[in-house]
Amino acid sequence: MIMTPAPLISGTNAERSRMSNRQAALGQIRSAGQMGRAEIARNLGLSTQAVSNIIADLQADGLLVEAGTRSQGRGLPAVQYGINAEGGYALGVEIRPDAIFTAIVDLHGNATATRRRTLKNNEPEYLINMLLKLRAEMLEKTGVDDKRLMGAGIVIPGPFGQTGVSGLGSDLAGWQHLDAHALFEEALQLPVELSNDANAAAMSEQITTGLNNFAYLYFGAGLGLGLINQGQLVKGAFGNAGEIGHVQVMTANGPQSLESQLSRVAIQKHMNANNTIDITAIEYLFNQSDPKLMQWLDAGADALSQALALIENLFDPQSIILGGAMPAPLLEYLTTRTVLPTLSVSNREDNPHPRLQIGTCGRMAATLGAASLILNRAFTPNATSL
Amino acid sequence: MIMTPAPLISGTNAERSRMSNRQAALGQIRSAGQMGRAEIARNLGLSTQAVSNIIADLQADGLLVEAGTRSQGRGLPAVQYGINAEGGYALGVEIRPDAIFTAIVDLHGNATATRRRTLKNNEPEYLINMLLKLRAEMLEKTGVDDKRLMGAGIVIPGPFGQTGVSGLGSDLAGWQHLDAHALFEEALQLPVELSNDANAAAMSEQITTGLNNFAYLYFGAGLGLGLINQGQLVKGAFGNAGEIGHVQVMTANGPQSLESQLSRVAIQKHMNANNTIDITAIEYLFNQSDPKLMQWLDAGADALSQALALIENLFDPQSIILGGAMPAPLLEYLTTRTVLPTLSVSNREDNPHPRLQIGTCGRMAATLGAASLILNRAFTPNATSL
DNA sequence: TTATTAACTCAAATGACTTGAGTTATCAAG
DNA sequence: CTTGATAACTCAAGTCATTTGAGTTAATAA
């Protein structure tokens, strides 16, 4: 499977300008909730008239709805516009070796339908058929016209391609040499965004928090890092950026991989569990204040602290967000136990954001993140290929 | 000093489209060396006529020159255009606590004049006056019209602002709370790009290598990391991304900071030198195969190997480039001694680029890099504020 | 020698934005 | 309560940069 770095810089003409301006206007409205035309025009450096035309278009396309008027001081009150949740939908998909998760997400970012199926195998044909069936089911249930589906965001386990960290358990058997992107686009007949779990979850967090320079630590089976720089995902040359699990940290037992200290699998191992411990089981143990789990959390906090120092000094983010398939209270507890590193460029007074915070938690974090890859394109100029 | 993340997304109109297309056309020509109009049009997705108009403009502005014709197969031979080196210049500046380096660089990236002065102190007024004097000197010597100066790229020692790693020796005394950007723009009456040494050097390397996803390890007094993602610098929220020197690596003497193992200061310490060892001294020692230096190199190669694993797994670059104020032969030797990590996403067969390579070396690397921050803006659409 | 091909030019058409005049509704001041 | 200032918005004309389509030119292939 090939992921080209694609530096495709393209020229601009009137039509592409309009497209770009439409997206910029939508982006403004989304991040503010609702807005008037004159304000959008000021923010984008366009004339009121231009924005009026654009808004009229968007409204005709069903992407916007009027939302009353608002007056601030003198002058004619501004007619407010908001995103029409039903104006468009994104298909979010997470594929794991053992299961597939899907969701239909509206323009407000709310899931209107979700599905979860266990997988018998990872053969492309089986998987694609499953995916098509789930899409059809969800579309029927929600009554969404499939013309309103803007695209599919698909999370598949990294690393992409055959690399030095392949075959360590999490990747999809038999997919290393496939062009998954083309395969999915062909099957779904939709624009597709491929990504790993951490990047997808990070993108979704960008939308909800409004941050545009941050790092996202995603707890899946292992541990992944999603990086957002200037609002853009840092995917790396082959889409494999963020493989933080293999980074070494110091422990009482000498240097170990971060993933072996801080992940669901690490918990499993620490608890000497024979079968997989999932998020529900972890939540139960945490609510019981299970001594072994609490012990693990202390060691985990130490590893996390080292990871923070690393991320902060390499990336200087506004904030580091924890999320993924872990119970929120556990991550909350983990943050309170974690020492924020002193020797760090993020150790400064004038950052208005917390250095460490909790984001979206739960099983569907990556699936919703996948959908947000598509939503993001609708709201960001020049993001067609990211 | 405040560096805003500046997510300013702006709308597009006819004039801004033209500006963007001009830059895109220049970028095409630069990366290809020379090109015909029809080819540019195809690459940018514009009509031939549009590109013809743009090229005529650029030629009238003195940014392009005709460079003969080229025929490939049938059809009218294409008139080729190339960048006119004298069409514009950038001022490159590196400020260190003890010295200032400046250069005037033409559109081909060649330095037409350079200066180096030691600094008595770091007071803003003294520094600015020195800078103005050097600029005047260089402009006079080269006969460059100061209207042709497109801007100034200025490298100042990080970290920016008062952080947890400030006051460790390298930063400019008394500058933490100044708005350096405004200060320089006011004094020079030019657009200014501020950056740390590693980022500037990385940008310059992007231009010479054509890579757009890579990491650059910059050997200054310490060690810095410059990251380029999708052709864009990863600066971090406060401009302090890439502080890799403080990252911990394993050594025979337990965990140590990377900078203590792999930097000019580390050499100094290892050699038990009382006075600073500069690049010339290091080159001499290396040519003598000085046993202590060679011993240091072995330990350094080990530290470098760990740094590579880290960078590769976090950023998945096309390549990692070594450069800066070190003798090229020493870095060459270092690369041959460095084990490329196995457990890395970069350990793959299908990457056409070497995982580790040497870039620009020498005292002026950061200064020329600073200038390239300005040159880059001229050749990249939407890069006005990076 | 001739047909084909591709780069390029000219002039008209198109698309999207800007400009400027005019309308409307709110707030503030008298 | 009236009046004036203000700001959002609309309409119509103007501007800018691009596209389109009909030539023109020069090289190569047949």
PDB file of N, CA and C in Angstrom, chain A residues 90-94 101 103 105 109 111 152-155 193-208 216 218 233 360 362-377 386:
ATOM      1  N   ALA A  90     -21.199  12.051   7.495  1.00  0.00           N
ATOM      2  CA  ALA A  90     -19.942  11.353   7.225  1.00  0.00           C
ATOM      3  C   ALA A  90     -20.048   9.940   7.770  1.00  0.00           C
ATOM      4  N   LEU A  91     -19.448   9.040   7.027  1.00  0.00           N
ATOM      5  CA  LEU A  91     -19.379   7.653   7.493  1.00  0.00           C
ATOM      6  C   LEU A  91     -18.059   7.467   8.223  1.00  0.00           C
ATOM      7  N   GLY A  92     -18.132   7.042   9.465  1.00  0.00           N
ATOM      8  CA  GLY A  92     -16.925   6.773  10.228  1.00  0.00           C
ATOM      9  C   GLY A  92     -16.761   5.283  10.417  1.00  0.00           C
ATOM     10  N   VAL A  93     -15.549   4.796  10.227  1.00  0.00           N
ATOM     11  CA  VAL A  93     -15.306   3.354  10.321  1.00  0.00           C
ATOM     12  C   VAL A  93     -14.018   3.101  11.081  1.00  0.00           C
ATOM     13  N   GLU A  94     -14.071   2.179  12.013  1.00  0.00           N
ATOM     14  CA  GLU A  94     -12.824   1.700  12.602  1.00  0.00           C
ATOM     15  C   GLU A  94     -12.738   0.199  12.388  1.00  0.00           C
ATOM     16  N   PHE A 101     -16.203  -1.215  13.695  1.00  0.00           N
ATOM     17  CA  PHE A 101     -17.128  -0.245  14.270  1.00  0.00           C
ATOM     18  C   PHE A 101     -17.484   0.758  13.189  1.00  0.00           C
ATOM     19  N   ALA A 103     -20.169   4.278  12.121  1.00  0.00           N
ATOM     20  CA  ALA A 103     -21.099   5.300  12.593  1.00  0.00           C
ATOM     21  C   ALA A 103     -21.458   6.219  11.438  1.00  0.00           C
ATOM     22  N   VAL A 105     -22.391  10.076  11.078  1.00  0.00           N
ATOM     23  CA  VAL A 105     -22.254  11.268  11.902  1.00  0.00           C
ATOM     24  C   VAL A 105     -22.760  12.473  11.121  1.00  0.00           C
ATOM     25  N   GLY A 109     -21.580  16.693  14.243  1.00  0.00           N
ATOM     26  CA  GLY A 109     -20.664  15.755  14.870  1.00  0.00           C
ATOM     27  C   GLY A 109     -21.366  14.713  15.720  1.00  0.00           C
ATOM     28  N   ALA A 111     -23.444  11.294  16.295  1.00  0.00           N
ATOM     29  CA  ALA A 111     -23.665  10.006  15.633  1.00  0.00           C
ATOM     30  C   ALA A 111     -25.163   9.726  15.614  1.00  0.00           C
ATOM     31  N   ALA A 152     -16.143   8.854   3.550  1.00  0.00           N
ATOM     32  CA  ALA A 152     -15.920   7.893   4.621  1.00  0.00           C
ATOM     33  C   ALA A 152     -14.534   8.088   5.208  1.00  0.00           C
ATOM     34  N   GLY A 153     -14.477   8.205   6.526  1.00  0.00           N
ATOM     35  CA  GLY A 153     -13.198   8.203   7.222  1.00  0.00           C
ATOM     36  C   GLY A 153     -12.990   6.807   7.763  1.00  0.00           C
ATOM     37  N   ILE A 154     -11.838   6.235   7.468  1.00  0.00           N
ATOM     38  CA  ILE A 154     -11.616   4.852   7.858  1.00  0.00           C
ATOM     39  C   ILE A 154     -10.334   4.725   8.657  1.00  0.00           C
ATOM     40  N   VAL A 155     -10.470   4.200   9.854  1.00  0.00           N
ATOM     41  CA  VAL A 155      -9.305   3.952  10.700  1.00  0.00           C
ATOM     42  C   VAL A 155      -8.900   2.498  10.555  1.00  0.00           C
ATOM     43  N   GLU A 193     -10.934   8.952   3.524  1.00  0.00           N
ATOM     44  CA  GLU A 193      -9.742   9.364   4.254  1.00  0.00           C
ATOM     45  C   GLU A 193      -9.288   8.202   5.118  1.00  0.00           C
ATOM     46  N   LEU A 194      -8.045   7.780   4.929  1.00  0.00           N
ATOM     47  CA  LEU A 194      -7.494   6.697   5.735  1.00  0.00           C
ATOM     48  C   LEU A 194      -6.618   7.281   6.820  1.00  0.00           C
ATOM     49  N   SER A 195      -6.599   6.646   7.948  1.00  0.00           N
ATOM     50  CA  SER A 195      -5.783   7.168   9.028  1.00  0.00           C
ATOM     51  C   SER A 195      -5.616   6.100  10.095  1.00  0.00           C
ATOM     52  N   ASN A 196      -4.705   6.333  11.006  1.00  0.00           N
ATOM     53  CA  ASN A 196      -4.653   5.435  12.159  1.00  0.00           C
ATOM     54  C   ASN A 196      -5.564   5.999  13.255  1.00  0.00           C
ATOM     55  N   ASP A 197      -5.745   5.237  14.307  1.00  0.00           N
ATOM     56  CA  ASP A 197      -6.716   5.606  15.339  1.00  0.00           C
ATOM     57  C   ASP A 197      -6.378   6.927  16.031  1.00  0.00           C
ATOM     58  N   ALA A 198      -5.108   7.098  16.360  1.00  0.00           N
ATOM     59  CA  ALA A 198      -4.726   8.280  17.126  1.00  0.00           C
ATOM     60  C   ALA A 198      -4.933   9.553  16.317  1.00  0.00           C
ATOM     61  N   ASN A 199      -4.556   9.523  15.045  1.00  0.00           N
ATOM     62  CA  ASN A 199      -4.728  10.710  14.221  1.00  0.00           C
ATOM     63  C   ASN A 199      -6.192  11.071  14.052  1.00  0.00           C
ATOM     64  N   ALA A 200      -7.008  10.058  13.841  1.00  0.00           N
ATOM     65  CA  ALA A 200      -8.438  10.316  13.663  1.00  0.00           C
ATOM     66  C   ALA A 200      -9.017  10.923  14.934  1.00  0.00           C
ATOM     67  N   ALA A 201      -8.684  10.328  16.063  1.00  0.00           N
ATOM     68  CA  ALA A 201      -9.210  10.837  17.325  1.00  0.00           C
ATOM     69  C   ALA A 201      -8.724  12.262  17.570  1.00  0.00           C
ATOM     70  N   ALA A 202      -7.488  12.536  17.172  1.00  0.00           N
ATOM     71  CA  ALA A 202      -6.940  13.873  17.355  1.00  0.00           C
ATOM     72  C   ALA A 202      -7.711  14.882  16.519  1.00  0.00           C
ATOM     73  N   MET A 203      -8.015  14.516  15.298  1.00  0.00           N
ATOM     74  CA  MET A 203      -8.752  15.434  14.421  1.00  0.00           C
ATOM     75  C   MET A 203     -10.103  15.763  15.024  1.00  0.00           C
ATOM     76  N   SER A 204     -10.724  14.748  15.574  1.00  0.00           N
ATOM     77  CA  SER A 204     -12.025  14.976  16.183  1.00  0.00           C
ATOM     78  C   SER A 204     -11.891  15.914  17.373  1.00  0.00           C
ATOM     79  N   GLU A 205     -10.806  15.760  18.089  1.00  0.00           N
ATOM     80  CA  GLU A 205     -10.582  16.619  19.252  1.00  0.00           C
ATOM     81  C   GLU A 205     -10.309  18.053  18.831  1.00  0.00           C
ATOM     82  N   GLN A 206      -9.659  18.216  17.695  1.00  0.00           N
ATOM     83  CA  GLN A 206      -9.421  19.565  17.191  1.00  0.00           C
ATOM     84  C   GLN A 206     -10.744  20.285  16.993  1.00  0.00           C
ATOM     85  N   ILE A 207     -11.697  19.552  16.447  1.00  0.00           N
ATOM     86  CA  ILE A 207     -12.992  20.154  16.156  1.00  0.00           C
ATOM     87  C   ILE A 207     -13.714  20.533  17.442  1.00  0.00           C
ATOM     88  N   THR A 208     -13.650  19.652  18.443  1.00  0.00           N
ATOM     89  CA  THR A 208     -14.399  19.953  19.655  1.00  0.00           C
ATOM     90  C   THR A 208     -13.704  20.989  20.535  1.00  0.00           C
ATOM     91  N   TYR A 216      -2.229  14.376  20.903  1.00  0.00           N
ATOM     92  CA  TYR A 216      -3.296  13.560  21.442  1.00  0.00           C
ATOM     93  C   TYR A 216      -2.751  12.166  21.723  1.00  0.00           C
ATOM     94  N   TYR A 218      -3.565   8.565  22.380  1.00  0.00           N
ATOM     95  CA  TYR A 218      -4.734   7.715  22.197  1.00  0.00           C
ATOM     96  C   TYR A 218      -4.504   6.330  22.803  1.00  0.00           C
ATOM     97  N   LEU A 233      -2.981  17.655  10.370  1.00  0.00           N
ATOM     98  CA  LEU A 233      -2.452  16.411  10.905  1.00  0.00           C
ATOM     99  C   LEU A 233      -1.008  16.209  10.462  1.00  0.00           C
ATOM    100  N   THR A 360     -12.151  12.986  24.461  1.00  0.00           N
ATOM    101  CA  THR A 360     -13.210  12.003  24.275  1.00  0.00           C
ATOM    102  C   THR A 360     -12.738  10.618  24.693  1.00  0.00           C
ATOM    103  N   GLY A 362     -13.900   6.407  25.379  1.00  0.00           N
ATOM    104  CA  GLY A 362     -14.879   5.381  25.058  1.00  0.00           C
ATOM    105  C   GLY A 362     -14.536   4.608  23.810  1.00  0.00           C
ATOM    106  N   ARG A 363     -15.309   3.582  23.593  1.00  0.00           N
ATOM    107  CA  ARG A 363     -15.050   2.637  22.525  1.00  0.00           C
ATOM    108  C   ARG A 363     -15.106   3.256  21.139  1.00  0.00           C
ATOM    109  N   MET A 364     -15.965   4.258  20.994  1.00  0.00           N
ATOM    110  CA  MET A 364     -16.202   4.793  19.653  1.00  0.00           C
ATOM    111  C   MET A 364     -15.287   5.970  19.313  1.00  0.00           C
ATOM    112  N   ALA A 365     -14.365   6.298  20.187  1.00  0.00           N
ATOM    113  CA  ALA A 365     -13.550   7.502  19.966  1.00  0.00           C
ATOM    114  C   ALA A 365     -12.912   7.514  18.582  1.00  0.00           C
ATOM    115  N   ALA A 366     -12.332   6.393  18.191  1.00  0.00           N
ATOM    116  CA  ALA A 366     -11.646   6.358  16.898  1.00  0.00           C
ATOM    117  C   ALA A 366     -12.639   6.386  15.740  1.00  0.00           C
ATOM    118  N   THR A 367     -13.780   5.745  15.919  1.00  0.00           N
ATOM    119  CA  THR A 367     -14.790   5.714  14.855  1.00  0.00           C
ATOM    120  C   THR A 367     -15.325   7.118  14.588  1.00  0.00           C
ATOM    121  N   LEU A 368     -15.657   7.810  15.663  1.00  0.00           N
ATOM    122  CA  LEU A 368     -16.128   9.188  15.510  1.00  0.00           C
ATOM    123  C   LEU A 368     -15.008  10.064  14.961  1.00  0.00           C
ATOM    124  N   GLY A 369     -13.803   9.772  15.390  1.00  0.00           N
ATOM    125  CA  GLY A 369     -12.652  10.504  14.855  1.00  0.00           C
ATOM    126  C   GLY A 369     -12.536  10.307  13.358  1.00  0.00           C
ATOM    127  N   ALA A 370     -12.748   9.091  12.923  1.00  0.00           N
ATOM    128  CA  ALA A 370     -12.669   8.788  11.494  1.00  0.00           C
ATOM    129  C   ALA A 370     -13.661   9.649  10.727  1.00  0.00           C
ATOM    130  N   ALA A 371     -14.881   9.744  11.263  1.00  0.00           N
ATOM    131  CA  ALA A 371     -15.886  10.565  10.597  1.00  0.00           C
ATOM    132  C   ALA A 371     -15.456  12.032  10.571  1.00  0.00           C
ATOM    133  N   SER A 372     -14.800  12.454  11.627  1.00  0.00           N
ATOM    134  CA  SER A 372     -14.416  13.864  11.694  1.00  0.00           C
ATOM    135  C   SER A 372     -13.363  14.217  10.644  1.00  0.00           C
ATOM    136  N   LEU A 373     -12.648  13.209  10.150  1.00  0.00           N
ATOM    137  CA  LEU A 373     -11.706  13.486   9.066  1.00  0.00           C
ATOM    138  C   LEU A 373     -12.455  14.024   7.854  1.00  0.00           C
ATOM    139  N   ILE A 374     -13.639  13.482   7.638  1.00  0.00           N
ATOM    140  CA  ILE A 374     -14.457  13.920   6.507  1.00  0.00           C
ATOM    141  C   ILE A 374     -15.126  15.258   6.820  1.00  0.00           C
ATOM    142  N   LEU A 375     -15.677  15.366   8.029  1.00  0.00           N
ATOM    143  CA  LEU A 375     -16.305  16.631   8.407  1.00  0.00           C
ATOM    144  C   LEU A 375     -15.313  17.775   8.288  1.00  0.00           C
ATOM    145  N   ASN A 376     -14.107  17.515   8.721  1.00  0.00           N
ATOM    146  CA  ASN A 376     -13.088  18.550   8.705  1.00  0.00           C
ATOM    147  C   ASN A 376     -12.862  19.095   7.299  1.00  0.00           C
ATOM    148  N   ARG A 377     -12.931  18.203   6.324  1.00  0.00           N
ATOM    149  CA  ARG A 377     -12.698  18.653   4.946  1.00  0.00           C
ATOM    150  C   ARG A 377     -13.761  19.634   4.501  1.00  0.00           C
ATOM    151  N   LEU A 386      -5.895  16.865   2.412  1.00  0.00           N
ATOM    152  CA  LEU A 386      -5.147  17.056   3.660  1.00  0.00           C
ATOM    153  C   LEU A 386      -3.688  17.306   3.386  1.00  0.00           C
TER     154      LEU A 386
END
